[in-house]
Short mmCIF file of C-alpha atoms in Angstrom, two decimals:
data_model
loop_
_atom_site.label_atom_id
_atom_site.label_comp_id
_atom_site.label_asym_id
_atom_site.label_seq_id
_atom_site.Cartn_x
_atom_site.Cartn_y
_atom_site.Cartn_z
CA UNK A 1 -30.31 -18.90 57.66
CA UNK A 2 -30.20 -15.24 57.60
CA UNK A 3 -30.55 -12.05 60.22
CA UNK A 4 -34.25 -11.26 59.48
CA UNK A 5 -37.23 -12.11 61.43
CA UNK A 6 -38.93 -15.38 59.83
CA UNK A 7 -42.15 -13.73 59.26
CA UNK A 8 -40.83 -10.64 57.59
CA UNK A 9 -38.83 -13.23 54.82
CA UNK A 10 -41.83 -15.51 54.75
CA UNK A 11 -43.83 -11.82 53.69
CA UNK A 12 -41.33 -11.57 51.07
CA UNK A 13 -42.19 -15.00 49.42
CA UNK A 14 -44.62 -14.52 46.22
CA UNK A 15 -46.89 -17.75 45.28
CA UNK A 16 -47.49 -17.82 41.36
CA UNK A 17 -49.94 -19.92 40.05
CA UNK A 18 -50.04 -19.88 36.34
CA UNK A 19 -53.01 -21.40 33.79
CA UNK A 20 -55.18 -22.65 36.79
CA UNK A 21 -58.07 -24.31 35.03
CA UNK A 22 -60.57 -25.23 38.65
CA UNK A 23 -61.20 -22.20 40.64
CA UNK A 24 -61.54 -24.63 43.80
CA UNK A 25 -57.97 -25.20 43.41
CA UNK A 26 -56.79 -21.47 43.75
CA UNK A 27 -59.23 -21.74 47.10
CA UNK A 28 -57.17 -24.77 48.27
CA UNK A 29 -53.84 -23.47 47.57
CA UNK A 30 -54.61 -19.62 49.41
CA UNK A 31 -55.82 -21.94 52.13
CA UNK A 32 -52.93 -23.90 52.31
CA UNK A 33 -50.52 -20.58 52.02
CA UNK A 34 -52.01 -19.04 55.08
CA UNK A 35 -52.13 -21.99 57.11
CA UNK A 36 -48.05 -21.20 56.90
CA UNK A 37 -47.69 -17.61 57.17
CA UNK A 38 -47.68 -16.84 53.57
CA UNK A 39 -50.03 -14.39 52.33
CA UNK A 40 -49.28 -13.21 48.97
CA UNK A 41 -50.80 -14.98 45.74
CA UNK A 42 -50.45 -13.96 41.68
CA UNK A 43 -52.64 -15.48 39.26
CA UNK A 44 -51.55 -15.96 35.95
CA UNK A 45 -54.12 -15.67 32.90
CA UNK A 46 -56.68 -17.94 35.15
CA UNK A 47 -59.26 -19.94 33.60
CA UNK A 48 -62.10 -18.70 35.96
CA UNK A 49 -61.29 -16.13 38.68
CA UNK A 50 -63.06 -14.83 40.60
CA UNK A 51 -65.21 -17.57 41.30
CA UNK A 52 -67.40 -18.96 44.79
CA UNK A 53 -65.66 -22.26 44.61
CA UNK A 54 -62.79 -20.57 45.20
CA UNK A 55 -64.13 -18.49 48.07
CA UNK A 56 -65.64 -21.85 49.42
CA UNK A 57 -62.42 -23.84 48.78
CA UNK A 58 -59.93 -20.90 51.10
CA UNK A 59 -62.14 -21.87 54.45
CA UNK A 60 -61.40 -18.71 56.12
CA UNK A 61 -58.61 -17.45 53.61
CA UNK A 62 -61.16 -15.33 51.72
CA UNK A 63 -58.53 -12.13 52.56
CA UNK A 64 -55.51 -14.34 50.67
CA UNK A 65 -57.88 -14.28 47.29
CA UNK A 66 -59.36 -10.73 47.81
CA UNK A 67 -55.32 -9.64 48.24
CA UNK A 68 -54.08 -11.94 45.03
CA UNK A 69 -52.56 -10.18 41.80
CA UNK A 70 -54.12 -11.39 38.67
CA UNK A 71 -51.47 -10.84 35.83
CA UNK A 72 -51.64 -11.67 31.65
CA UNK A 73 -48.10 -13.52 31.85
CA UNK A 74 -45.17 -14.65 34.33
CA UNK A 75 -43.17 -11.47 33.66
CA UNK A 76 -45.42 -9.73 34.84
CA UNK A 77 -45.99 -12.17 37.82
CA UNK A 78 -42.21 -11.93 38.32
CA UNK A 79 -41.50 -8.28 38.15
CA UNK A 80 -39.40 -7.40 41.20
CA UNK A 81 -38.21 -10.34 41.82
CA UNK A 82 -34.76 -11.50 42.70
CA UNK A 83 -34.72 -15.21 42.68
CA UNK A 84 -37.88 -17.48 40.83
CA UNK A 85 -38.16 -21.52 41.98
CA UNK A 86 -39.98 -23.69 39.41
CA UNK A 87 -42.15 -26.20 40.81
CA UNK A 88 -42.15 -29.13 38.50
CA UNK A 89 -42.06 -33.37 38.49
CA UNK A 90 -41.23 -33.36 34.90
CA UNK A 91 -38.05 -34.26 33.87
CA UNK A 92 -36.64 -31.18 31.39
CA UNK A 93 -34.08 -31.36 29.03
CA UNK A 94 -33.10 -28.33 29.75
CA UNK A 95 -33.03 -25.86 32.29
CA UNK A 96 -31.78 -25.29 36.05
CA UNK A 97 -30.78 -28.77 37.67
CA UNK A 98 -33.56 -30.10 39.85
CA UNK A 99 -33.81 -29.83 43.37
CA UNK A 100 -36.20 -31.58 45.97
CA UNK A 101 -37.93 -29.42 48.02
CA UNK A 102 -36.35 -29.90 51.46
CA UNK A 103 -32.78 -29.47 49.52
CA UNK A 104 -33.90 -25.98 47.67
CA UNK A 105 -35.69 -24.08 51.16
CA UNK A 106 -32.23 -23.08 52.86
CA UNK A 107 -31.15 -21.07 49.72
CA UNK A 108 -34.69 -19.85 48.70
CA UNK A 109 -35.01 -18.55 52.71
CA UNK A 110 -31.50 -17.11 51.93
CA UNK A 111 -32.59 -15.20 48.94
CA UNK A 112 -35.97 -14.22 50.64
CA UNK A 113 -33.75 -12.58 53.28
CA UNK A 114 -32.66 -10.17 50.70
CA UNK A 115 -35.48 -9.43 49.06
CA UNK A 116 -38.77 -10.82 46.75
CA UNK A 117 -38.98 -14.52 45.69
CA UNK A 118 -41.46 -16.37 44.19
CA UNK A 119 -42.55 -20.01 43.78
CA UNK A 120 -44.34 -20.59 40.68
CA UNK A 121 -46.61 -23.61 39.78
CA UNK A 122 -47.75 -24.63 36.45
CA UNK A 123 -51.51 -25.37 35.51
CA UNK A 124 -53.41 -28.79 37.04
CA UNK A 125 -53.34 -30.34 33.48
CA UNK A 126 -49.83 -30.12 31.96
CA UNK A 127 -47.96 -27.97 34.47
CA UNK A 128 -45.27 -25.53 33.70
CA UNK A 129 -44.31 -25.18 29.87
CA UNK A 130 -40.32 -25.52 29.24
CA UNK A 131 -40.44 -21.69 28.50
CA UNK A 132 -41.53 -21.11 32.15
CA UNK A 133 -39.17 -22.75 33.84
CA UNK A 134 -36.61 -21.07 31.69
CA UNK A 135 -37.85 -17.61 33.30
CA UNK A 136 -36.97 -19.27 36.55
CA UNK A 137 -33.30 -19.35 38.07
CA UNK A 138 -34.60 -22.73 40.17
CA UNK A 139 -36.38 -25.88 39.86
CA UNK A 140 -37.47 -27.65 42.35
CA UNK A 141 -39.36 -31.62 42.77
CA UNK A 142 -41.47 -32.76 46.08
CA UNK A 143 -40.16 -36.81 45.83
CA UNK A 144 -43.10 -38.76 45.82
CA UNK A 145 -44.17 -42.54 45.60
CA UNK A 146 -43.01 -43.31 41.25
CA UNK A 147 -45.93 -45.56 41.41
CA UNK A 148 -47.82 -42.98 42.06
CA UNK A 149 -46.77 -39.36 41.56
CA UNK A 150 -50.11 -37.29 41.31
CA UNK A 151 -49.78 -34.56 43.45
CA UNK A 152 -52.73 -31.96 43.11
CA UNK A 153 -51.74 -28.15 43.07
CA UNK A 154 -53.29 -27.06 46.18
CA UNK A 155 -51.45 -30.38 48.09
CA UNK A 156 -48.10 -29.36 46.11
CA UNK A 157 -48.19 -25.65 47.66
CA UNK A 158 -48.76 -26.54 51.00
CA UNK A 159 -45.66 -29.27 51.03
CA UNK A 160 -43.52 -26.29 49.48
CA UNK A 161 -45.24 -23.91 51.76
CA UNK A 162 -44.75 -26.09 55.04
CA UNK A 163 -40.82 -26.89 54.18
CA UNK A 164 -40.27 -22.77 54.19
CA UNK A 165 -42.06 -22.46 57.63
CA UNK A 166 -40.51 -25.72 59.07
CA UNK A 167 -36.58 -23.92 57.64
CA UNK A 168 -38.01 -20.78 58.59
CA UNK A 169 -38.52 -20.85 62.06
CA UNK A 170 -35.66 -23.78 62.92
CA UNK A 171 -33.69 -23.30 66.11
CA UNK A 172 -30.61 -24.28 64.36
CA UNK A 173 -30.11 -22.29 61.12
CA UNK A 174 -30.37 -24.92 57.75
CA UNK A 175 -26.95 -24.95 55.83
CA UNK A 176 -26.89 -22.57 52.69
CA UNK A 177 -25.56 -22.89 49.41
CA UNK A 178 -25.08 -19.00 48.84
CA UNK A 179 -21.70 -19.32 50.42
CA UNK A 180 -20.85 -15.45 50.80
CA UNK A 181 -23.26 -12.21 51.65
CA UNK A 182 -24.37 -10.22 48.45
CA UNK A 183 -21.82 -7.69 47.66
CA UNK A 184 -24.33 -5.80 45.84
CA UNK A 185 -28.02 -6.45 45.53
CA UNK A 186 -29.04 -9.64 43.69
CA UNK A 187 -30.74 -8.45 40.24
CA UNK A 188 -34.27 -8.10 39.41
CA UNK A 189 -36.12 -10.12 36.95
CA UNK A 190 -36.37 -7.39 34.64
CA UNK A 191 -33.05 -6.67 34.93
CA UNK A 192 -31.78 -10.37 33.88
CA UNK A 193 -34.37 -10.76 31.20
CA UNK A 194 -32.79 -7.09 29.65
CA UNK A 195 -29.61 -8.83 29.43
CA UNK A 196 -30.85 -12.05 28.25
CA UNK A 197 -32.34 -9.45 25.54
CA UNK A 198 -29.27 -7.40 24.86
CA UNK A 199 -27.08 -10.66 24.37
CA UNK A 200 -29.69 -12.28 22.10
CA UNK A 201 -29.83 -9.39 19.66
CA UNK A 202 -26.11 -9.32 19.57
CA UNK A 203 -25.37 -12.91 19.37
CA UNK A 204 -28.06 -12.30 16.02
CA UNK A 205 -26.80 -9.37 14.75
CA UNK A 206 -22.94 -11.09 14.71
CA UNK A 207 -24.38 -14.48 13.30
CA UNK A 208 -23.49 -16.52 15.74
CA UNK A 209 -26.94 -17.14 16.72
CA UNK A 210 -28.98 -18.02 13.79
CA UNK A 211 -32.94 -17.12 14.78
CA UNK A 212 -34.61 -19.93 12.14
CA UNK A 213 -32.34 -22.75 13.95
CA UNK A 214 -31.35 -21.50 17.48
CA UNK A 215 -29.51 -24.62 18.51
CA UNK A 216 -31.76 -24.21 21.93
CA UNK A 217 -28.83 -21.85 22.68
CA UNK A 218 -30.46 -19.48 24.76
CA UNK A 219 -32.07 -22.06 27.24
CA UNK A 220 -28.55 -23.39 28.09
CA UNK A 221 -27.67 -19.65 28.47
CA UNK A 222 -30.19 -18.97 30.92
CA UNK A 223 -29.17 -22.37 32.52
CA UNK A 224 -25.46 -20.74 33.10
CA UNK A 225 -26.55 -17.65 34.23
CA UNK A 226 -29.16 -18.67 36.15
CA UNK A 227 -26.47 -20.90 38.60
CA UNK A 228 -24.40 -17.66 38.86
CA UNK A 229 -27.34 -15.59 40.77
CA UNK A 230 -26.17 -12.61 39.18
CA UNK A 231 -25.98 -9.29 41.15
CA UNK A 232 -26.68 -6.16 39.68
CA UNK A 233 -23.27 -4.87 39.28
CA UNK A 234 -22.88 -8.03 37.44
CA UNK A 235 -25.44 -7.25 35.03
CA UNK A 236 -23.93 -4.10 34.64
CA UNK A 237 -20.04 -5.54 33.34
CA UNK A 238 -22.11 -8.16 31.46
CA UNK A 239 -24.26 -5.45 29.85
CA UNK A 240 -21.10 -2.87 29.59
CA UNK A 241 -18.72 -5.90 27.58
CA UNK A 242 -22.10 -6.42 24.74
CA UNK A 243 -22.08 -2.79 24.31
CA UNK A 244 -18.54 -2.59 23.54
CA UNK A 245 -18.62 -5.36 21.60
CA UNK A 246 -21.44 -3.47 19.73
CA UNK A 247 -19.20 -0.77 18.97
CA UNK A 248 -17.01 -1.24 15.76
CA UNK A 249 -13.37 -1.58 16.05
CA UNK A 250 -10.92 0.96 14.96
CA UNK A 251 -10.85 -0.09 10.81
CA UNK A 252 -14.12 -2.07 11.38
CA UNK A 253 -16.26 -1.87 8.14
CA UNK A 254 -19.85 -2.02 9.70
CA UNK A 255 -21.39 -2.64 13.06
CA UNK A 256 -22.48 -5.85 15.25
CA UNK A 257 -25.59 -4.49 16.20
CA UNK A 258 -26.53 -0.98 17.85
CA UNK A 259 -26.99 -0.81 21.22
CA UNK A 260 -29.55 -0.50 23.97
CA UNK A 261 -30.48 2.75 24.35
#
């Protein structure tokens, strides 16, 4: 897995809960977190929060709600991180490539190891939006019966929850897919969504991306990147080659678009 103690990466894990429309359902869910070791929960835009059936609902996890973050939108929710894992049954069209649960762990525990993650799940009704999960670099599926596949939030958090503690603590150390230690440190959220930013406005300001029929080119974008895991030096070069390109050419009549400043 990785050289740090289990409790210190489970600390660094980050429950998001976005849209939550029951308040007894945010109870169930902090309950089911700290029956695993994980303590830290953001709200996002919640339909009724604080609330007693909430309080009721945590059975003894009253200091998980107390201790939770209540944000306006996921940015906000995922500012700091390094790595986010949609939780989602849908099938998207587009996207990161869908994981089950017990397959995603080992690399999330990786990334965890390095610094903040978070696991974000979509409202009881209609779950994540497709914009969500594009602000994620992950999604990830609990397989359940097809006949059958209701899965209610706070019983989705604690699978998720109990897979990380399960990986977490394993004598023998789950097989990883980040095949090589960080070279530098993995970006932040704000950092990748600045780039995703700076290469929109170019890719408008050239004409290659046309903003009144986008082609759903930036999704698919996000869907490369996102499989890279970029690092922050990475971000940098990526960031550095726009700007150039930014900058007119010797003879060059006009400019693509003016930098970042």
């Amino acid at each position: 897995m990785n050289p740090t103690n289990p409790i210190e990466t489970l600390g660094r894990v980050r429950v998001v809960l976005c849209n939550t429309s029951h308040p007894g359902n945010i109870g169930a869910a902090a309950r089911a977190m700290k029956t695993m070791g994980l303590t830290r929960l953001t709200l996002v835009n919640p339909k009724q929060f604080p609330d007693p059936e909430a309080t009721a609902r945590a059975s003894g996890a009253a200091d998980v709600l107390e201790n939770a973050r209540v944000v306006a939108g996921l940015d906000e929710a995922l500012e700091g991180t390094i790595l986010a894992a949609a939780l989602s049954a849908r099938q998207r069209d587009l996207g990161p490539i869908p994981q089950s649960a017990r397959q995603a762990v080992p690399e999330l525990l990786q990334w965890a190891g390095q610094g903040e993650i978070a696991l974000v799940f979509g409202g009881e009704t209609s779950g994540l939006t497709n914009a969500e999960v594009e602000r994620c670099q992950r999604l990830v599926t609990i397989p359940v019966n097809p006949e059958y596949s209701s899965l209610n939030l706070g019983a989705a958090v604690q699978v998720l929850c109990y897979e990380l503690r399960q990986a977490a603590f394993a004598d023998a150390p789950p097989v990883s897919s980040v095949a090589t230690p960080f070279a530098t440190p993995p970006a932040s959220h704000e950092e990748v969504e600045g780039f995703y930013a700076h290469l929109e406005r170019l890719m408008t300001a050239t004409g290659f991306l046309n903003p009144n029929s986008p082609r759903r080119l930036m999704p698919k974008l996000r869907r490369l990147f996102g499989r890279a895991s970029l690092e922050k030096d990475e971000i940098n070069i990526l960031r550095g080659i726009i700007a150039a390109a930014e900058t007119p050419l010797p003879g060059a009549k006009g400019r693509a678009g003016e930098p970042e400043r």
